[in-house]
Coordinates of C-alpha atoms and ligand atoms in Angstrom, one line a residue:
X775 CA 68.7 126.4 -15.6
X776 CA 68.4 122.9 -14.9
X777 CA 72.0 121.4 -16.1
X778 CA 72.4 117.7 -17.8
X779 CA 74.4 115.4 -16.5
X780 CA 75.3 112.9 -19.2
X781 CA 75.7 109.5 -17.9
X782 CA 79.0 107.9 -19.1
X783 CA 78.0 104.6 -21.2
X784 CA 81.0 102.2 -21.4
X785 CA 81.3 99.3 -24.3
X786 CA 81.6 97.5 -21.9
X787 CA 80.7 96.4 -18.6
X788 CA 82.8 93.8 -16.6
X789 CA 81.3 92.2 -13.2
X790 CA 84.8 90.2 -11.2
X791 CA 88.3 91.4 -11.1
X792 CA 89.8 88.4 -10.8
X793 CA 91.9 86.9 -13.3
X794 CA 89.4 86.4 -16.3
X795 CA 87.9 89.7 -15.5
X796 CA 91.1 91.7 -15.6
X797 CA 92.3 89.5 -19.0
X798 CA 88.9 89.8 -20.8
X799 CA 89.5 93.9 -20.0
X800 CA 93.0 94.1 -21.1
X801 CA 92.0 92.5 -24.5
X802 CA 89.3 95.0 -24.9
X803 CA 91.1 98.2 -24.0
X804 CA 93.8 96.8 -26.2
X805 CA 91.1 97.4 -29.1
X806 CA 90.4 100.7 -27.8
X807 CA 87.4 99.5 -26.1
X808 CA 85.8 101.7 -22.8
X809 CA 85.9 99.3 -20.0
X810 CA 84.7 99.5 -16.5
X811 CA 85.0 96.5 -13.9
X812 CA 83.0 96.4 -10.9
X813 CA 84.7 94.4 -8.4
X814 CA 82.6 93.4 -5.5
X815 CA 85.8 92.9 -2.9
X816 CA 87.4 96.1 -1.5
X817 CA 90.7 94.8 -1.2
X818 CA 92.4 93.1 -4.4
X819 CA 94.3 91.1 -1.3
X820 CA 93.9 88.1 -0.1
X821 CA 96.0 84.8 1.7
X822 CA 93.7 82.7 0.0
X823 CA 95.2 84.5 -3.4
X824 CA 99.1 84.3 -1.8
X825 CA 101.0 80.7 -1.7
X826 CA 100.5 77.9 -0.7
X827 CA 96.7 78.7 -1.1
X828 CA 96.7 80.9 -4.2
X829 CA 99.0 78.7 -6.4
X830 CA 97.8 77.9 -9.8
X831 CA 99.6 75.3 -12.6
X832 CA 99.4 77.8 -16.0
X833 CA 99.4 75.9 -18.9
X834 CA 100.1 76.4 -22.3
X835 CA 97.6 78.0 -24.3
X836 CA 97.3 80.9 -20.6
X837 CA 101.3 80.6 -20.4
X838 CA 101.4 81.6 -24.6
X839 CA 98.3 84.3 -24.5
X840 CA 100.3 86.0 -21.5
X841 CA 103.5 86.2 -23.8
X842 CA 102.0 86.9 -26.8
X843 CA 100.9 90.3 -24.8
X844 CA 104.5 90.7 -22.8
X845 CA 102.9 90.0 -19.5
X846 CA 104.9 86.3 -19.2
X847 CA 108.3 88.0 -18.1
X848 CA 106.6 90.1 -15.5
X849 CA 105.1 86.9 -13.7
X850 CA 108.6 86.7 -11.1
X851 CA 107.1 84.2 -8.6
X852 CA 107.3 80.8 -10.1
X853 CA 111.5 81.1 -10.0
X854 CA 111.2 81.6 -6.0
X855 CA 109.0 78.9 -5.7
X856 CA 109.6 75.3 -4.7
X857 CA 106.8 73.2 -6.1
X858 CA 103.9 72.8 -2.9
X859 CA 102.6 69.5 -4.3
X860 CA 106.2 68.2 -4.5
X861 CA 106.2 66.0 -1.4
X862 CA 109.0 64.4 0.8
X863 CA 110.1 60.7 -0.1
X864 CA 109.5 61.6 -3.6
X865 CA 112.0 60.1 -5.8
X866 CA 114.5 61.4 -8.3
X867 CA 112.0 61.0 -11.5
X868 CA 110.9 64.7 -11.9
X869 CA 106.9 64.4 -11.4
X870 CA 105.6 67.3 -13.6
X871 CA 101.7 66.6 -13.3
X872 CA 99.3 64.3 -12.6
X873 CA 96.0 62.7 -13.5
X874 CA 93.5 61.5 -10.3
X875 CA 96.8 62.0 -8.3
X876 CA 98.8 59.5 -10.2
X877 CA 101.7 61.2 -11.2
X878 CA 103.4 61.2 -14.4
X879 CA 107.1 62.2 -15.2
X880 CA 109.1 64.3 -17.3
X881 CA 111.4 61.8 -19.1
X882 CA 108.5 59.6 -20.0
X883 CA 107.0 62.4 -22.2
X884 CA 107.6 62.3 -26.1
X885 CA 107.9 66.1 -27.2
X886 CA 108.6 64.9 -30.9
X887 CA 104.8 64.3 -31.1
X888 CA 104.3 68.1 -30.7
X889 CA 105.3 69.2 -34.5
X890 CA 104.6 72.9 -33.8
X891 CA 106.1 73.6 -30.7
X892 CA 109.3 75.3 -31.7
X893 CA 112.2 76.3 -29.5
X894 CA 112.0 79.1 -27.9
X895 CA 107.9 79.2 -27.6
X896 CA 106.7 79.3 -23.8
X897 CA 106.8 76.4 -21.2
X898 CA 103.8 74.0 -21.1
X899 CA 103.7 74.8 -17.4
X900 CA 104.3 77.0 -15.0
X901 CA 103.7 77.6 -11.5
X902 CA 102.5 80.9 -10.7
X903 CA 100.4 82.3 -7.8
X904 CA 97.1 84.2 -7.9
X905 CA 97.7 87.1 -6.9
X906 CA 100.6 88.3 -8.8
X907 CA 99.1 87.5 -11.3
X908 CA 96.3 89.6 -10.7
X909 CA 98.4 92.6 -9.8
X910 CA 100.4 92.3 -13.2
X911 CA 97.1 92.3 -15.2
X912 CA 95.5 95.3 -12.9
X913 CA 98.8 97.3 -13.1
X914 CA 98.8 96.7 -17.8
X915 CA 94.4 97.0 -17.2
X916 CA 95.1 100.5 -15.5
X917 CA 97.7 101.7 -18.0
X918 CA 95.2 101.0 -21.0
X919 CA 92.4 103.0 -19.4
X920 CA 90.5 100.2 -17.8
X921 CA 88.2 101.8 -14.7
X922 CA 88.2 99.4 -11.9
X923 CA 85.5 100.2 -9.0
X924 CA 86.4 98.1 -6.4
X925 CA 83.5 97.6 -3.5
X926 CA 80.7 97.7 -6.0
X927 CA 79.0 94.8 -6.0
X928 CA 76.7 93.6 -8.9
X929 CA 73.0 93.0 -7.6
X930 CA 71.0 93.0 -10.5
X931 CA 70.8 94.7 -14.2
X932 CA 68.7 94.5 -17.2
X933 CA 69.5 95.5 -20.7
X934 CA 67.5 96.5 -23.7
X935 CA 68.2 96.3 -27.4
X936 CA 70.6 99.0 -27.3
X937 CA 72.7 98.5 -24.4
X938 CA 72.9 97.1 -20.3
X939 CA 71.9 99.0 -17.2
X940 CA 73.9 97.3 -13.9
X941 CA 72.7 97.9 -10.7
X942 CA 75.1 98.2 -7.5
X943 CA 73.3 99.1 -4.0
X944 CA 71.6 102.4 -5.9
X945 CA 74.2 103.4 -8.0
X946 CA 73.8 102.0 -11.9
X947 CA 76.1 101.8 -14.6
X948 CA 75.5 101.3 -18.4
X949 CA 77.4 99.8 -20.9
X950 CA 76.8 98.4 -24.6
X951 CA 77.7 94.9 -23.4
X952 CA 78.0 93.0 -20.0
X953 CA 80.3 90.2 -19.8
X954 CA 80.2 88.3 -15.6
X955 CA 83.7 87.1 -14.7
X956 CA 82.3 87.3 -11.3
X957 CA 83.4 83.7 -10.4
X958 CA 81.9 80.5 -9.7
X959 CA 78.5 81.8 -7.6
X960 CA 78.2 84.9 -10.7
X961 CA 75.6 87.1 -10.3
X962 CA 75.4 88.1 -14.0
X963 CA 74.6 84.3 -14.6
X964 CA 71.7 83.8 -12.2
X965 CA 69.9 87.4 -13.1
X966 CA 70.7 86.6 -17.0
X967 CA 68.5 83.2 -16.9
X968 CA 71.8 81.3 -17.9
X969 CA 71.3 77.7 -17.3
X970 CA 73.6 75.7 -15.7
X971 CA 73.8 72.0 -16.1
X972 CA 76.0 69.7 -15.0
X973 CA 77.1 66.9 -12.0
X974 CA 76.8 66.9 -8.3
X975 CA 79.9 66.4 -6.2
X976 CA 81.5 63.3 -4.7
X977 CA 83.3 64.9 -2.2
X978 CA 84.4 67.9 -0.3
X979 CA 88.1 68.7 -0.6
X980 CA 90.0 70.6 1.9
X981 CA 93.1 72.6 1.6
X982 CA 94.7 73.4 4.4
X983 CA 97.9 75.1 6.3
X984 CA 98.1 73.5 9.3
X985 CA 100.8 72.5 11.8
X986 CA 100.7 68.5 13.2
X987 CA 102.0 67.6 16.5
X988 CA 102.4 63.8 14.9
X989 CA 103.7 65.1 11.3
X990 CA 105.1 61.6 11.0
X991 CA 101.7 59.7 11.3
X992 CA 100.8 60.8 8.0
X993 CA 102.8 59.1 5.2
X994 CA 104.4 61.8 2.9
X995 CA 103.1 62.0 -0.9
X996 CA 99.5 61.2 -2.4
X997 CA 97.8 58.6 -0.2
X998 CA 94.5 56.6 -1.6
X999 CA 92.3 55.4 1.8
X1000 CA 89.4 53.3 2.0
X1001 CA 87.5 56.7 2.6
X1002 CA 88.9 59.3 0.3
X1003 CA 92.5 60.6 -0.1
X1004 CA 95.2 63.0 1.4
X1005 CA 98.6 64.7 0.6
X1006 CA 101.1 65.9 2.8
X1007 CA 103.3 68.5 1.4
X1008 CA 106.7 69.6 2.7
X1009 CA 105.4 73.5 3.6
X1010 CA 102.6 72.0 6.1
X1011 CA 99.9 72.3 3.4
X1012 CA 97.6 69.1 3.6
X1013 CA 94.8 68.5 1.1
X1014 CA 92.1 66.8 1.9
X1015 CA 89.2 64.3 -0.3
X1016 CA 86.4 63.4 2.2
X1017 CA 83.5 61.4 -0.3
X1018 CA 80.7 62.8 1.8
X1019 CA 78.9 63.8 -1.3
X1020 CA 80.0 66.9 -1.1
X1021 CA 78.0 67.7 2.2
X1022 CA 80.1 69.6 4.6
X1023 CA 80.9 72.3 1.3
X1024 CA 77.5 73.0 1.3
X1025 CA 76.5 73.1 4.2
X1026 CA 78.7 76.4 4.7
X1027 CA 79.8 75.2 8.4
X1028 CA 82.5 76.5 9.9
X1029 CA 86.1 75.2 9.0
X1030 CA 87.1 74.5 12.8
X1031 CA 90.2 72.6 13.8
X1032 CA 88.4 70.1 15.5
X1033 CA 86.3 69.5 12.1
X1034 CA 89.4 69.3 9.7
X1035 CA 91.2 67.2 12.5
X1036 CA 88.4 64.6 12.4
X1037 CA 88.0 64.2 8.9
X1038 CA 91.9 64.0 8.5
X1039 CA 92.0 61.1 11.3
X1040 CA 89.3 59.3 9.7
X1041 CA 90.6 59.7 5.9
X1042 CA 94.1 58.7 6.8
X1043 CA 93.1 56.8 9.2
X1044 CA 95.8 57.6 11.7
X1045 CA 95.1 59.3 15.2
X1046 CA 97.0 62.4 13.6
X1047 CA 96.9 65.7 16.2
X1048 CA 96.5 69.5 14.3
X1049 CA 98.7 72.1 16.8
X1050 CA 97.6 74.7 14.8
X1051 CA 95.1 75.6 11.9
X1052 CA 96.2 78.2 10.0
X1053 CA 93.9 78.2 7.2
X1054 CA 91.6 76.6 5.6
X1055 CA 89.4 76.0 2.6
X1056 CA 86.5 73.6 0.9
X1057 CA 85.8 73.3 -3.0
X1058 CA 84.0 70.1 -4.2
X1059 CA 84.4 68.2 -7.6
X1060 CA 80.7 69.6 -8.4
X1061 CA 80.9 70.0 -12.5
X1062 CA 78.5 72.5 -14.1
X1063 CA 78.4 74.6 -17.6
X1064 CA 76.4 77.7 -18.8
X1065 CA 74.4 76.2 -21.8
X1066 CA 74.7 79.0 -23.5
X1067 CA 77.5 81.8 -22.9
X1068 CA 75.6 84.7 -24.4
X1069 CA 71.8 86.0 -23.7
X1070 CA 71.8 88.8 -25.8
X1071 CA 74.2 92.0 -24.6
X1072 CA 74.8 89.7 -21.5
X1073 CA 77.9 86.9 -21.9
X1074 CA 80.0 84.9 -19.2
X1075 CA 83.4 84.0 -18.9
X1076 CA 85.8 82.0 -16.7
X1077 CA 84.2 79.9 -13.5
X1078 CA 81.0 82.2 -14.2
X1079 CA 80.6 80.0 -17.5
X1080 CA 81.8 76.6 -15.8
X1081 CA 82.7 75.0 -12.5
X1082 CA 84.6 72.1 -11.4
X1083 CA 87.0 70.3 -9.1
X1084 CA 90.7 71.6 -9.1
X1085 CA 92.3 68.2 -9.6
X1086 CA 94.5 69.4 -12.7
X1087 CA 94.1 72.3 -12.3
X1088 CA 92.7 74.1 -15.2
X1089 CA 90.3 76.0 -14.2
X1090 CA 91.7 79.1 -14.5
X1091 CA 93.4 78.3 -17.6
X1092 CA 90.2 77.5 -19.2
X1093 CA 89.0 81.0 -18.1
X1094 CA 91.9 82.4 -19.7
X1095 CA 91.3 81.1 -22.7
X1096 CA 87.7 82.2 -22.4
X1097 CA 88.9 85.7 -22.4
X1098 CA 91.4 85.3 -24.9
X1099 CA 89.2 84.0 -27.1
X1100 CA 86.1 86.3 -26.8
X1101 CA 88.6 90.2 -26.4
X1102 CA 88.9 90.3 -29.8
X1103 CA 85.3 89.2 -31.2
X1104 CA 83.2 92.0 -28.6
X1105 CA 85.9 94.8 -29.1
X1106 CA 84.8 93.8 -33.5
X1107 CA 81.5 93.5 -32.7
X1108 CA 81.7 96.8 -31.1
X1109 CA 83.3 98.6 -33.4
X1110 CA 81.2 97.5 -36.3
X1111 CA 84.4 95.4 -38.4
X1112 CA 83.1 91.9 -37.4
X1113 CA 82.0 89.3 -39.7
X1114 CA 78.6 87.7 -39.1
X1115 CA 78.9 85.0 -36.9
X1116 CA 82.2 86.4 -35.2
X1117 CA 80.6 87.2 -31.8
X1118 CA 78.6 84.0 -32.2
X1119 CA 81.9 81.6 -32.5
X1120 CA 83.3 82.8 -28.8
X1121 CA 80.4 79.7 -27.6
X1122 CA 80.9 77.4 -30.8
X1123 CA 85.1 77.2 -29.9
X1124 CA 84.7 77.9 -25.9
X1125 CA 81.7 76.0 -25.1
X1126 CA 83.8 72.1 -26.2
X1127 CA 86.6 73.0 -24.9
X1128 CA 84.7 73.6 -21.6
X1129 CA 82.9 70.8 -21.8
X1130 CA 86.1 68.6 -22.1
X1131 CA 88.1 70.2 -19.1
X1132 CA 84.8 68.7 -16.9
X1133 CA 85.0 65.7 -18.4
X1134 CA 88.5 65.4 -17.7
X1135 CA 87.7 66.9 -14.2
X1136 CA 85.0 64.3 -14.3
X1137 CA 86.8 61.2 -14.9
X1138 CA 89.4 61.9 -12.2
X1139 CA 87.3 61.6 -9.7
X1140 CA 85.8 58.5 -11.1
X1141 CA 89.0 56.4 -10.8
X1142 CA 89.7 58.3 -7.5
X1143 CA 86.3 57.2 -5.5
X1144 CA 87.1 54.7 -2.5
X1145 CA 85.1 51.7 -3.7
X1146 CA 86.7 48.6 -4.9
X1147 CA 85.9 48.9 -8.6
X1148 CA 87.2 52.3 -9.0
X1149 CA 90.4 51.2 -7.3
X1150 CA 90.9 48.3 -9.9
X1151 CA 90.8 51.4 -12.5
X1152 CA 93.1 53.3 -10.3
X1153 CA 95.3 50.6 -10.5
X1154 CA 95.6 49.9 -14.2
X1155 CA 96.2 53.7 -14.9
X1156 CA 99.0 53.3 -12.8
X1157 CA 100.3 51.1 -14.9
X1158 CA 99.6 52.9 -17.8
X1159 CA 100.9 55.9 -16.7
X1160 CA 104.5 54.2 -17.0
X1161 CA 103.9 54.0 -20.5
X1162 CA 105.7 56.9 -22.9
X1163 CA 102.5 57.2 -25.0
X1164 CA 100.2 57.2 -22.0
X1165 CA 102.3 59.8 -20.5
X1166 CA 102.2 62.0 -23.7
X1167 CA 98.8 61.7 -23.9
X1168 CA 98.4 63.0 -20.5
X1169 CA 100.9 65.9 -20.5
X1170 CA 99.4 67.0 -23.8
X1171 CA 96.0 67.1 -22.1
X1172 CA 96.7 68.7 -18.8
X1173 CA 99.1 71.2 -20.5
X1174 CA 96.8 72.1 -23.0
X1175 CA 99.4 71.4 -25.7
X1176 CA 96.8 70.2 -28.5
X1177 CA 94.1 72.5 -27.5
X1178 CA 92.3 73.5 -30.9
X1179 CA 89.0 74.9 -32.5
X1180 CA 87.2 73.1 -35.6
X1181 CA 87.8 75.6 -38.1
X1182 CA 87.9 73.2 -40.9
X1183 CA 90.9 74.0 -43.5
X1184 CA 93.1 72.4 -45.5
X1185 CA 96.4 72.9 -43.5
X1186 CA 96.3 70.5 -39.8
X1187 CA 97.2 73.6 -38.2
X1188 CA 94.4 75.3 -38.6
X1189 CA 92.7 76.4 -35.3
X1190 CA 95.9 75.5 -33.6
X1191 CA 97.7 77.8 -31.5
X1192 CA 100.2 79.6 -34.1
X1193 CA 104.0 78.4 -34.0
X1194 CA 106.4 81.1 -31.9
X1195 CA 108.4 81.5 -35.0
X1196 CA 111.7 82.8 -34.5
X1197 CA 112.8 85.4 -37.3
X1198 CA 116.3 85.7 -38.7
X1199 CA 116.9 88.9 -36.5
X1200 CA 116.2 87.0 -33.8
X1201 CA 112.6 88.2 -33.2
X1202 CA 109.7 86.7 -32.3
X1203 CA 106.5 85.9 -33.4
X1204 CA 105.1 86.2 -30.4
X1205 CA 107.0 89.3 -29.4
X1206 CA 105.3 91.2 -32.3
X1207 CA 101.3 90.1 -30.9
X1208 CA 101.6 92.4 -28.2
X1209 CA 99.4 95.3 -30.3
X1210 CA 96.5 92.7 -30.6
X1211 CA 96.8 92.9 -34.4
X1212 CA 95.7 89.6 -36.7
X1213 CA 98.8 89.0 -38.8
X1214 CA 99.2 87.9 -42.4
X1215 CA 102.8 86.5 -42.1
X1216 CA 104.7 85.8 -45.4
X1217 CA 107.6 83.7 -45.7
X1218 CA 108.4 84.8 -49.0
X1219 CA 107.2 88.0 -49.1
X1220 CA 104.9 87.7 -52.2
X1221 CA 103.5 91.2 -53.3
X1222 CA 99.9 90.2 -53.6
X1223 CA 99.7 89.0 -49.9
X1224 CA 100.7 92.1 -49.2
X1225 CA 98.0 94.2 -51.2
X1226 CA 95.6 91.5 -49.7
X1227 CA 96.6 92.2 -45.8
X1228 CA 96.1 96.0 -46.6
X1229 CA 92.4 96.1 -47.4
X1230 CA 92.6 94.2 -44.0
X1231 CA 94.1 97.4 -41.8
X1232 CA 92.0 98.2 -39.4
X1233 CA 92.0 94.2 -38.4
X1234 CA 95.6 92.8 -39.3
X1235 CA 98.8 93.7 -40.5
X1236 CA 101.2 92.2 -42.8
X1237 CA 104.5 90.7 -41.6
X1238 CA 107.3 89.3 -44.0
X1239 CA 110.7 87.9 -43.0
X1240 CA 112.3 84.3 -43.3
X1241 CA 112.2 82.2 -39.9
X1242 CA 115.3 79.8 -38.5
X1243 CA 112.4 77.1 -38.9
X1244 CA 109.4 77.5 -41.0
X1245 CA 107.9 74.0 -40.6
X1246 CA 107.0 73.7 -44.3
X1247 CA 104.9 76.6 -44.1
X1248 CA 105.1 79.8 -46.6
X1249 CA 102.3 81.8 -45.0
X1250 CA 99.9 82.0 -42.5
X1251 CA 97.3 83.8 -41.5
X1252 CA 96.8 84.2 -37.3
X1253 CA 93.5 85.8 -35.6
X1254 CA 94.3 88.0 -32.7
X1255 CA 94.2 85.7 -30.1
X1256 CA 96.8 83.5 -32.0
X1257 CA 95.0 80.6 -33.4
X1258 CA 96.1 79.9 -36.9
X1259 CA 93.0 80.8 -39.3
X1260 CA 94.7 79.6 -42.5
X1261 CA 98.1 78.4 -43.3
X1262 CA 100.0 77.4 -46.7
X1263 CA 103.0 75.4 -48.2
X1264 CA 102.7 77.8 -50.9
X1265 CA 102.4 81.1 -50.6
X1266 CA 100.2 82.2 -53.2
X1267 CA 96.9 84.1 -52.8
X1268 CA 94.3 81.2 -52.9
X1269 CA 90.2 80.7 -52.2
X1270 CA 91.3 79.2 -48.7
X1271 CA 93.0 82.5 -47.5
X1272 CA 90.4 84.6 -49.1
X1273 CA 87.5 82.9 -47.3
X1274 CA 89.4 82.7 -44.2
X1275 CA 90.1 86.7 -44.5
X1276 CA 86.1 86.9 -45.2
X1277 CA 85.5 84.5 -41.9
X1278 CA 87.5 86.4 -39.2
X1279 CA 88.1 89.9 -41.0
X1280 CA 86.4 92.8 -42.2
Ligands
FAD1457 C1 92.1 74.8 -4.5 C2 92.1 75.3 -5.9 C3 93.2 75.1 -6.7 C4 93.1 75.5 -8.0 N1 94.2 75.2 -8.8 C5 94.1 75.6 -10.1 C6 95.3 75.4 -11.0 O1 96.3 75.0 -10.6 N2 95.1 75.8 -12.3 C7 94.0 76.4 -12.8 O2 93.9 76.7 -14.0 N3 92.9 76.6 -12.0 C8 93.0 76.3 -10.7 N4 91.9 76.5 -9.9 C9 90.7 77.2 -10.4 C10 90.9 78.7 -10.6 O3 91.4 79.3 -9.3 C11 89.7 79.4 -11.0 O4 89.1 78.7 -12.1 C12 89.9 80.9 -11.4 O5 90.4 81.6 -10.3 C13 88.7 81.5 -11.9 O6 88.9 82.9 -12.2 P1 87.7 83.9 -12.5 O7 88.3 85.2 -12.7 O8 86.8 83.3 -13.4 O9 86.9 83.9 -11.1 P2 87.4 84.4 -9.7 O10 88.8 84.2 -9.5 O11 86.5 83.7 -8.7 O12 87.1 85.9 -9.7 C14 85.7 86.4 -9.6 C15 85.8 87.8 -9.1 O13 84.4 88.3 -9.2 C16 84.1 89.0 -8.0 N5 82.7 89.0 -7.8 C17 81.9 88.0 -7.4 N6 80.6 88.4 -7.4 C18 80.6 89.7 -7.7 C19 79.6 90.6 -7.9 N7 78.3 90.3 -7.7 N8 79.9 91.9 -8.3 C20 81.2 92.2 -8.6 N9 82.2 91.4 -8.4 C21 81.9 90.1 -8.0 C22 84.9 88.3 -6.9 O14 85.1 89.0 -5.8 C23 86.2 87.9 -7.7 O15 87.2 88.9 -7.5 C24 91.9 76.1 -8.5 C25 90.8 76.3 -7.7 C26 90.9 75.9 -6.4 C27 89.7 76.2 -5.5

């Protein structure tokens, strides 16, 4: 007798374990989702993961979605690690970011702007380095039952009404739902018919590890040229802006020494000598979105959804968010307790906020260009940038710090990130998000919120308890991935908070 095999069918399929991968997988195991990543590298290892190469500014919104699931405190790096864009020469003035690689610094920024950012809630920034980061997610992905097949590479799939067949060199896998986080060339994006629209590059940037014979030719710091730009760091990491359109990226030559050497000499302009080239590697400010993040049981995440240069760094930040953002909505969706609309809303919030990170991305490099008009611009955001509200403005952007959805609402923090209230036992509010759990919370612990939250169950829970600082607020009701749905001075059962409940909740 012939036996059946039954093929294992997954909710959900994940091509790309890197960062947004692992995340998106986390969040949907946390909803007792079945997830299997295919992962076309054999080896989770790389030096281009390890620092100086693999180090990546996390900004708020990544820094509080990490904390909010007790991952922050296991991300050890950032205390070892001496800042590799920090450069010699530099001044006292604490430079704690940039924009177009004019620096801005930490005394100049107004926090009191930031109403809602309570002490104790996470750092706006932090350095951190790929691939810790990476092994803390796959190490929390494994312990919630997430398959990883590492070596399987996505070639092709097609799905049906019902579900998504992925092919792998003659193997095939099926899931309910395929999300590609398989990075910036993604697979998943090309066979799914997502377009991609966008810029061409300006330039080919190099990062490099190299060691100079002539280290003192190069002037230390951030150096604008008539040709492009270059930074010197004190750990022999030099970056590189060569405005060749792009060209040498693309052209997928060789990174020789003899190549990097030229186009440092003629950038900086020096007759500077490379010993040694350690490493090497070329990205370009080329700026591109999926117009649509979802075909059907197919969706995209992370630098599969959108590409662009690295100049303040938010790349991976943005796919973060992305994964955040759409956990919670698929693991619903999946599980039949999602509000029309709900799955729908990952591209109505994601898709803007995407769209502004390659803007900013985008205007960068227009002020950074070697012509003489762009330098005149340079020139007056440098002055600028000495300002206290310019230098606000800028911190809040490249942190992250404002970062919000159009949810309409009465209350201004409405589709903000929700406040890290801290509770009279000393707890919390982001301490008790690590189940995944929506939350009523209730200031004043008013009965009929209660019996509200409870026809709510399988979605949120209900938390009462008075905070050191409520910021005027009696109650407020926070979706999974922390963004404030509906908030109150009063705490009374209202049309807002039901219709909110109706929007996010079943
Ligand atoms: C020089 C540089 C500096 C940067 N600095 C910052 C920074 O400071 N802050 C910041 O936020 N961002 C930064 N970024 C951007 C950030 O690194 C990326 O946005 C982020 O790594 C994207 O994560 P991801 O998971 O979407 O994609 P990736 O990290 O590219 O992961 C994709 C995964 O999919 C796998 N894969 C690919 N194809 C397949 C397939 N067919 N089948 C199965 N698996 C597949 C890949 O092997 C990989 O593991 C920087 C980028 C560069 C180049």
């Amino acid at each position: 007798m012939n036996s059946i095999h039954k093929v294992a069918e997954y909710d959900v399929i994940i091509s790309g374990a890197g960062p947004v991968g692992l995340f998106l997988a986390c969040e949907l195991a946390l909803a007792n989702c079945s997830v299997l990543i295919l992962e076309k590298a054999e080896n989770p290892s790389s030096p281009l993961k390890q620092q100086p190469f693999g180090i990546r500014g996390l900004s708020a919104p990544s820094l509080e979605a990490l904390y909010r699931r007790g991952l922050l405190h296991e991300l050890t790096l950032h205390k070892r690690l001496k800042n590799p864009h920090q450069h010699a020469g530099q001044g006292t003035r604490r430079q704690v970011g940039h924009f177009a690689g004019i620096p801005f610094h930490e005394g100049d920024i107004d926090t009191s702007h930031w109403t809602y950012r309570l002490p104790g809630s996470p750092p706006t920034s932090l350095l951190s380095e790929i691939e810790e980061l990476e092994t803390v997610l796959t190490h929390r992905a494994a312990t919630l039952g997430v398959e990883i097949r590492r070596g399987v590479s996505v070639t092709n799939f097609h799905q049906t009404e019902h579900g998504v067949t992925v092919l792998s060199n003659g193997q095939s896998f099926h899931g309910k739902w395929l999300v590609g986080c398989d990075g910036s060339r993604s697979i998943v994006r090309k066979v799914g018919g997502f377009d991609f629209a966008g810029t061409e590059p300006n330039f080919t940037g190099y990062t490099t590890q190299i060691d100079l014979t002539n280290p003192e030719t190069l002037k230390p710091g951030r150096n604008l040229t008539p040709t492009g730009m270059y930074l010197q760091s004190q750990s022999g990491y030099v970056m590189i802006q060569d405005f060749d359109g792009g060209a040498y990226h693309d052209s997928g030559k060789p990174i020789t020494l003899d190549h990097v050497q030229a186009v440092l000499r003629r950038v900086s302009n020096t007759d500077v000598t490379i010993n040694v080239l350690h490493r090497a590697t070329t990205w370009t400010d080329r700026a591109r979105q999926a117009t649509a993040y979802r075909n059907g049981r197919v969706l995209v995440a992370g630098d599969a959804a959108h590409i662009h240069s690295p100049l303040g760094g938010q790349g991976l930040n943005l796919g973060l968010g992305d994964a955040m953002n759409l956990g919670w909505k698929l693991a619903a969706t999946l599980q039949n307790r999602a509000p029309e609309g709900l799955l729908d809303s990952y591209q109505t919030e994601r898709h803007p906020i995407g769209a502004q990170v390659l803007d900013w991305s985008r205007a960068q490099v227009a002020i950074m260009n070697p012509d003489p008009q762009s330098r005149a611009l340079h020139a007056i955001f440098r002055d600028l940038m000495n300002t206290r509200d310019v230098a606000t403005y800028m911190a809040a952007r490249v942190w992250g710090v404002n970062t919000h959805y159009d949810l309409g609402g009465n209350h201004p923090l409405v589709g903000h990130s929700v406040p890290n209230f801290v509770f009279e036992n000393g707890s919390t509010l982001g301490e008790l998000m690590h189940d995944g759990l929506g939350i009523l919370l209730d200031f004043e612990g008013v009965g009929s919120l209660k019996t509200l939250a409870s026809a709510y169950s399988n979605s949120i829970k209900y938390l009462s308890g008075r905070a050191n600082d409520q910021l005027g607020i009696k109650a407020v009701l926070v979706r999974p991935d922390g963004v404030v749905a509906w908030a109150s001075s009063n705490a009374r059962e209202s049309y807002e908070l039901l219709t909110a409940l109706h929007n996010w909740f079943v």
